Amino acid sequence: MKYQSWLSAINALAVCWMTVLFGGNVLGLDLVEGRSGRLTPLSQRLVGEHLFQQQRTYTAYRLVHQVTIDGNLSDWGQVTPLVLDRYTAETVRGSLPSPADSSAELRALWTSQALYFAVHVRDDAIMSDSGDVWQDDEIELAIDAAFDRISGGADDHQYTVNADGRKTDEGIIAVPQGEGGVRAVSGGWDVEVRIPADLLHVGALFGNQLMGFSLGLHDDDNGGDWDSYLVWE
């Protein structure tokens, strides 16, 4: 589904987006034991939007170590993931895929200058045969950086990353090569994305900041158009 129509549908239904809370001074460390690369237990707060009539929130912690944007997720450490599958999705369209067929785990970090996302996609049949990025295997990172729930602003983006490495914003604007990496792995594929803060038009990022955010996942099993579409929002 194209970006504008997708956001318009969300706004028309008055659906509360999932929000990303940027952890304040919790710097991605176990401050009690002082061991680098470990997170405090309170790294994630998730509550189902329509299932439980509450807004879902995922906490992104400040990045304090080097991350190379190349699709290799081994340098992310113990970051608690957001899970998207048939059981956690707010939106399920097309077929009802098993987690092995189509599911994703997303992790997020931040600095004052950029957002960082790592996504592990489980996919038992990777397809990249269409000119339309939405028809193949791809993830969608939809961001309402101003958290104003108004689509079409400079702060609104839908970054798509396909399994074959195509990266776009709103399906049209190509994302620079250095801002995203994709790597095939056993049972699926991995994605890393860096989104500079100046593209979000909300200034430097800071602790306890809220942004609207949704994660989408298209799965194509046999070529042509997509077979399933999951959205965590």
mmCIF file of C-alpha atoms in Angstrom:
data_model
loop_
_atom_site.group_PDB
_atom_site.id
_atom_site.type_symbol
_atom_site.label_atom_id
_atom_site.label_comp_id
_atom_site.label_asym_id
_atom_site.label_seq_id
_atom_site.Cartn_x
_atom_site.Cartn_y
_atom_site.Cartn_z
ATOM 1 C CA MET A 1 0.000 0.000 0.000
ATOM 2 C CA LYS A 2 1.332 3.437 -0.871
ATOM 3 C CA TYR A 3 2.491 5.770 1.910
ATOM 4 C CA GLN A 4 -0.097 8.539 1.720
ATOM 5 C CA SER A 5 -3.114 6.265 1.489
ATOM 6 C CA TRP A 6 -1.785 4.140 4.347
ATOM 7 C CA LEU A 7 -1.289 7.132 6.649
ATOM 8 C CA SER A 8 -4.611 8.663 5.640
ATOM 9 C CA ALA A 9 -6.396 5.444 6.542
ATOM 10 C CA ILE A 10 -4.736 5.434 9.946
ATOM 11 C CA ASN A 11 -5.654 9.065 10.594
ATOM 12 C CA ALA A 12 -9.243 8.593 9.392
ATOM 13 C CA LEU A 13 -9.749 5.743 11.839
ATOM 14 C CA ALA A 14 -8.170 7.758 14.658
ATOM 15 C CA VAL A 15 -5.773 4.922 15.361
ATOM 16 C CA CYS A 16 -3.063 5.766 17.883
ATOM 17 C CA TRP A 17 0.338 4.968 16.400
ATOM 18 C CA MET A 18 2.841 2.935 18.282
ATOM 19 C CA THR A 19 5.324 5.378 19.773
ATOM 20 C CA VAL A 20 9.059 5.226 20.263
ATOM 21 C CA LEU A 21 10.259 6.561 23.610
ATOM 22 C CA PHE A 22 13.867 7.665 23.575
ATOM 23 C CA GLY A 23 15.303 6.559 26.885
ATOM 24 C CA GLY A 24 16.819 9.473 28.785
ATOM 25 C CA ASN A 25 20.038 8.753 30.660
ATOM 26 C CA VAL A 26 19.778 4.970 30.398
ATOM 27 C CA LEU A 27 22.679 4.624 28.004
ATOM 28 C CA GLY A 28 22.365 1.023 26.865
ATOM 29 C CA LEU A 29 24.374 -0.227 29.871
ATOM 30 C CA ASP A 30 23.616 -2.349 32.892
ATOM 31 C CA LEU A 31 24.284 0.480 35.330
ATOM 32 C CA VAL A 32 24.024 -1.797 38.349
ATOM 33 C CA GLU A 33 26.694 -4.261 37.294
ATOM 34 C CA GLY A 34 28.532 -1.817 35.031
ATOM 35 C CA ARG A 35 29.042 -4.236 32.167
ATOM 36 C CA SER A 36 29.211 -2.642 28.744
ATOM 37 C CA GLY A 37 26.725 -3.756 26.116
ATOM 38 C CA ARG A 38 23.966 -4.814 28.505
ATOM 39 C CA LEU A 39 20.604 -3.104 28.899
ATOM 40 C CA THR A 40 18.557 -2.568 32.013
ATOM 41 C CA PRO A 41 15.555 -4.930 32.261
ATOM 42 C CA LEU A 42 13.090 -2.072 31.627
ATOM 43 C CA SER A 43 13.996 -1.781 27.970
ATOM 44 C CA GLN A 44 10.577 -2.254 26.415
ATOM 45 C CA ARG A 45 6.938 -1.371 27.136
ATOM 46 C CA LEU A 46 4.446 -2.980 24.788
ATOM 47 C CA VAL A 47 0.667 -3.069 25.117
ATOM 48 C CA GLY A 48 -1.683 -4.045 22.295
ATOM 49 C CA GLU A 49 -3.478 -1.067 20.718
ATOM 50 C CA HIS A 50 -6.824 -2.498 19.640
ATOM 51 C CA LEU A 51 -6.519 -5.831 21.435
ATOM 52 C CA PHE A 52 -6.164 -4.085 24.782
ATOM 53 C CA GLN A 53 -7.460 -0.593 23.886
ATOM 54 C CA GLN A 54 -4.148 1.012 24.797
ATOM 55 C CA GLN A 55 -1.311 2.585 22.863
ATOM 56 C CA ARG A 56 1.786 0.452 22.333
ATOM 57 C CA THR A 57 5.198 1.916 23.064
ATOM 58 C CA TYR A 58 8.697 0.656 22.288
ATOM 59 C CA THR A 59 11.706 2.194 24.030
ATOM 60 C CA ALA A 60 14.826 2.999 22.022
ATOM 61 C CA TYR A 61 18.017 3.459 24.044
ATOM 62 C CA ARG A 62 20.930 5.783 23.375
ATOM 63 C CA LEU A 63 23.698 4.290 21.245
ATOM 64 C CA VAL A 64 27.002 4.237 23.135
ATOM 65 C CA HIS A 65 29.102 1.947 20.948
ATOM 66 C CA GLN A 66 30.084 1.704 17.285
ATOM 67 C CA VAL A 67 27.499 0.273 14.879
ATOM 68 C CA THR A 68 28.420 -0.365 11.245
ATOM 69 C CA ILE A 69 25.471 -0.074 8.842
ATOM 70 C CA ASP A 70 26.140 -3.155 6.727
ATOM 71 C CA GLY A 71 23.343 -5.625 7.528
ATOM 72 C CA ASN A 72 25.441 -7.522 10.070
ATOM 73 C CA LEU A 73 23.554 -7.342 13.371
ATOM 74 C CA SER A 74 26.272 -8.895 15.534
ATOM 75 C CA ASP A 75 27.360 -5.472 16.854
ATOM 76 C CA TRP A 76 23.955 -4.639 18.379
ATOM 77 C CA GLY A 77 24.435 -6.435 21.678
ATOM 78 C CA GLN A 78 21.514 -7.357 23.934
ATOM 79 C CA VAL A 79 18.835 -4.950 22.728
ATOM 80 C CA THR A 80 15.307 -6.171 23.507
ATOM 81 C CA PRO A 81 13.332 -6.518 20.246
ATOM 82 C CA LEU A 82 9.895 -5.488 19.113
ATOM 83 C CA VAL A 83 8.303 -8.613 17.598
ATOM 84 C CA LEU A 84 6.040 -8.474 14.544
ATOM 85 C CA ASP A 85 4.219 -11.645 13.523
ATOM 86 C CA ARG A 86 0.663 -12.896 12.982
ATOM 87 C CA TYR A 87 0.066 -12.795 16.726
ATOM 88 C CA THR A 88 1.330 -9.250 17.455
ATOM 89 C CA ALA A 89 0.263 -7.473 14.250
ATOM 90 C CA GLU A 90 -2.510 -4.904 14.466
ATOM 91 C CA THR A 91 -3.093 -5.276 10.702
ATOM 92 C CA VAL A 92 -3.018 -8.617 8.846
ATOM 93 C CA ARG A 93 -3.868 -8.678 5.140
ATOM 94 C CA GLY A 94 -3.726 -11.459 2.587
ATOM 95 C CA SER A 95 -2.710 -14.867 3.871
ATOM 96 C CA LEU A 96 -2.058 -15.638 7.542
ATOM 97 C CA PRO A 97 1.659 -16.489 7.569
ATOM 98 C CA SER A 98 3.459 -18.624 10.104
ATOM 99 C CA PRO A 99 6.341 -16.897 11.947
ATOM 100 C CA ALA A 100 8.846 -18.901 9.887
ATOM 101 C CA ASP A 101 7.189 -17.675 6.683
ATOM 102 C CA SER A 102 6.933 -13.993 7.632
ATOM 103 C CA SER A 103 7.864 -12.287 10.884
ATOM 104 C CA ALA A 104 10.346 -9.700 12.094
ATOM 105 C CA GLU A 105 12.252 -8.566 15.164
ATOM 106 C CA LEU A 106 13.121 -4.865 15.291
ATOM 107 C CA ARG A 107 15.645 -3.135 17.524
ATOM 108 C CA ALA A 108 16.167 0.626 17.774
ATOM 109 C CA LEU A 109 18.883 2.906 19.120
ATOM 110 C CA TRP A 110 19.523 6.645 18.858
ATOM 111 C CA THR A 111 22.016 9.450 19.124
ATOM 112 C CA SER A 112 21.321 13.165 18.969
ATOM 113 C CA GLN A 113 22.173 12.984 15.270
ATOM 114 C CA ALA A 114 20.396 9.846 14.039
ATOM 115 C CA LEU A 115 17.974 6.978 14.545
ATOM 116 C CA TYR A 116 19.288 3.428 14.109
ATOM 117 C CA PHE A 117 17.163 0.379 13.301
ATOM 118 C CA ALA A 118 18.099 -3.296 13.042
ATOM 119 C CA VAL A 119 15.531 -5.771 11.745
ATOM 120 C CA HIS A 120 15.820 -9.542 11.505
ATOM 121 C CA VAL A 121 13.239 -10.926 9.072
ATOM 122 C CA ARG A 122 12.258 -14.585 9.109
ATOM 123 C CA ASP A 123 11.300 -15.573 5.550
ATOM 124 C CA ASP A 124 11.341 -19.045 4.046
ATOM 125 C CA ALA A 125 11.089 -17.862 0.404
ATOM 126 C CA ILE A 126 12.764 -14.584 -0.523
ATOM 127 C CA MET A 127 11.367 -12.898 -3.644
ATOM 128 C CA SER A 128 12.535 -9.739 -5.442
ATOM 129 C CA ASP A 129 10.988 -9.814 -8.906
ATOM 130 C CA SER A 130 8.796 -6.690 -9.081
ATOM 131 C CA GLY A 131 9.439 -3.072 -9.977
ATOM 132 C CA ASP A 132 7.081 -1.947 -7.218
ATOM 133 C CA VAL A 133 8.908 -2.149 -3.880
ATOM 134 C CA TRP A 134 5.656 -2.964 -2.052
ATOM 135 C CA GLN A 135 5.031 -6.145 -4.089
ATOM 136 C CA ASP A 136 8.175 -7.971 -2.965
ATOM 137 C CA ASP A 137 9.647 -8.954 0.390
ATOM 138 C CA GLU A 138 10.223 -5.671 2.222
ATOM 139 C CA ILE A 139 9.995 -3.885 5.555
ATOM 140 C CA GLU A 140 8.459 -0.456 6.186
ATOM 141 C CA LEU A 141 9.566 1.979 8.870
ATOM 142 C CA ALA A 142 6.876 4.674 9.074
ATOM 143 C CA ILE A 143 7.840 7.672 11.210
ATOM 144 C CA ASP A 144 5.817 10.638 12.420
ATOM 145 C CA ALA A 145 8.783 12.436 13.958
ATOM 146 C CA ALA A 146 6.758 15.395 15.270
ATOM 147 C CA PHE A 147 4.173 13.001 16.749
ATOM 148 C CA ASP A 148 1.385 15.239 15.433
ATOM 149 C CA ARG A 149 -0.564 12.426 13.681
ATOM 150 C CA ILE A 150 -0.747 14.583 10.535
ATOM 151 C CA SER A 151 0.514 12.957 7.333
ATOM 152 C CA GLY A 152 2.359 14.673 4.508
ATOM 153 C CA GLY A 153 4.677 16.854 6.589
ATOM 154 C CA ALA A 154 8.445 17.119 6.298
ATOM 155 C CA ASP A 155 8.699 15.019 9.469
ATOM 156 C CA ASP A 156 6.673 12.131 7.980
ATOM 157 C CA HIS A 157 8.463 9.268 6.248
ATOM 158 C CA GLN A 158 7.945 5.692 5.150
ATOM 159 C CA TYR A 159 11.318 4.096 4.691
ATOM 160 C CA THR A 160 11.144 0.798 2.799
ATOM 161 C CA VAL A 161 13.962 -1.724 2.555
ATOM 162 C CA ASN A 162 13.671 -4.735 0.247
ATOM 163 C CA ALA A 163 15.418 -8.059 0.598
ATOM 164 C CA ASP A 164 17.472 -7.313 -2.534
ATOM 165 C CA GLY A 165 18.813 -4.092 -1.019
ATOM 166 C CA ARG A 166 16.496 -1.496 -2.565
ATOM 167 C CA LYS A 167 15.923 1.373 -0.132
ATOM 168 C CA THR A 168 13.380 4.148 -0.630
ATOM 169 C CA ASP A 169 11.469 6.839 1.222
ATOM 170 C CA GLU A 170 7.769 6.734 0.264
ATOM 171 C CA GLY A 171 8.705 4.270 -2.482
ATOM 172 C CA ILE A 172 10.148 7.045 -4.619
ATOM 173 C CA ILE A 173 13.130 8.772 -3.061
ATOM 174 C CA ALA A 174 16.209 6.553 -3.000
ATOM 175 C CA VAL A 175 17.919 6.266 0.395
ATOM 176 C CA PRO A 176 21.718 6.748 0.151
ATOM 177 C CA GLN A 177 23.726 3.545 0.110
ATOM 178 C CA GLY A 178 25.562 4.374 3.327
ATOM 179 C CA GLU A 179 22.325 4.717 5.290
ATOM 180 C CA GLY A 180 21.183 1.093 4.961
ATOM 181 C CA GLY A 181 22.528 -2.429 4.667
ATOM 182 C CA VAL A 182 20.909 -5.782 3.869
ATOM 183 C CA ARG A 183 22.322 -9.270 4.347
ATOM 184 C CA ALA A 184 20.872 -12.720 3.604
ATOM 185 C CA VAL A 185 21.021 -15.051 6.603
ATOM 186 C CA SER A 186 19.823 -18.559 7.351
ATOM 187 C CA GLY A 187 16.029 -18.569 7.369
ATOM 188 C CA GLY A 188 15.622 -14.975 6.227
ATOM 189 C CA TRP A 189 17.406 -11.644 5.917
ATOM 190 C CA ASP A 190 18.726 -8.824 8.108
ATOM 191 C CA VAL A 191 18.462 -5.053 7.724
ATOM 192 C CA GLU A 192 20.226 -2.086 9.276
ATOM 193 C CA VAL A 193 19.133 1.512 8.691
ATOM 194 C CA ARG A 194 20.514 4.832 9.876
ATOM 195 C CA ILE A 195 18.160 7.828 9.553
ATOM 196 C CA PRO A 196 19.900 11.200 10.064
ATOM 197 C CA ALA A 197 18.036 13.550 12.409
ATOM 198 C CA ASP A 198 18.124 16.377 9.874
ATOM 199 C CA LEU A 199 15.848 14.323 7.584
ATOM 200 C CA LEU A 200 13.233 14.159 10.349
ATOM 201 C CA HIS A 201 12.965 17.960 10.677
ATOM 202 C CA VAL A 202 12.534 17.981 14.457
ATOM 203 C CA GLY A 203 16.028 19.102 15.436
ATOM 204 C CA ALA A 204 18.545 17.116 17.438
ATOM 205 C CA LEU A 205 17.094 14.035 19.138
ATOM 206 C CA PHE A 206 16.901 13.985 22.925
ATOM 207 C CA GLY A 207 15.927 11.754 25.829
ATOM 208 C CA ASN A 208 12.248 11.066 26.574
ATOM 209 C CA GLN A 209 11.240 12.219 23.096
ATOM 210 C CA LEU A 210 8.166 10.607 21.516
ATOM 211 C CA MET A 211 7.675 9.797 17.839
ATOM 212 C CA GLY A 212 4.890 8.051 15.994
ATOM 213 C CA PHE A 213 6.163 4.815 14.476
ATOM 214 C CA SER A 214 4.851 1.713 12.736
ATOM 215 C CA LEU A 215 6.609 -1.361 11.370
ATOM 216 C CA GLY A 216 5.216 -3.045 8.265
ATOM 217 C CA LEU A 217 6.245 -6.302 6.591
ATOM 218 C CA HIS A 218 5.299 -7.482 3.106
ATOM 219 C CA ASP A 219 5.940 -11.119 2.162
ATOM 220 C CA ASP A 220 5.976 -12.495 -1.385
ATOM 221 C CA ASP A 221 6.312 -16.267 -1.598
ATOM 222 C CA ASN A 222 5.909 -17.021 -5.304
ATOM 223 C CA GLY A 223 6.574 -13.917 -7.387
ATOM 224 C CA GLY A 224 4.215 -11.255 -8.627
ATOM 225 C CA ASP A 225 2.296 -9.359 -5.946
ATOM 226 C CA TRP A 226 2.696 -9.778 -2.185
ATOM 227 C CA ASP A 227 0.967 -12.641 -0.332
ATOM 228 C CA SER A 228 0.765 -11.221 3.202
ATOM 229 C CA TYR A 229 1.083 -7.842 4.896
ATOM 230 C CA LEU A 230 1.611 -7.355 8.640
ATOM 231 C CA VAL A 231 1.724 -4.045 10.502
ATOM 232 C CA TRP A 232 2.733 -3.373 14.126
ATOM 233 C CA GLU A 233 1.298 -0.006 15.162
#
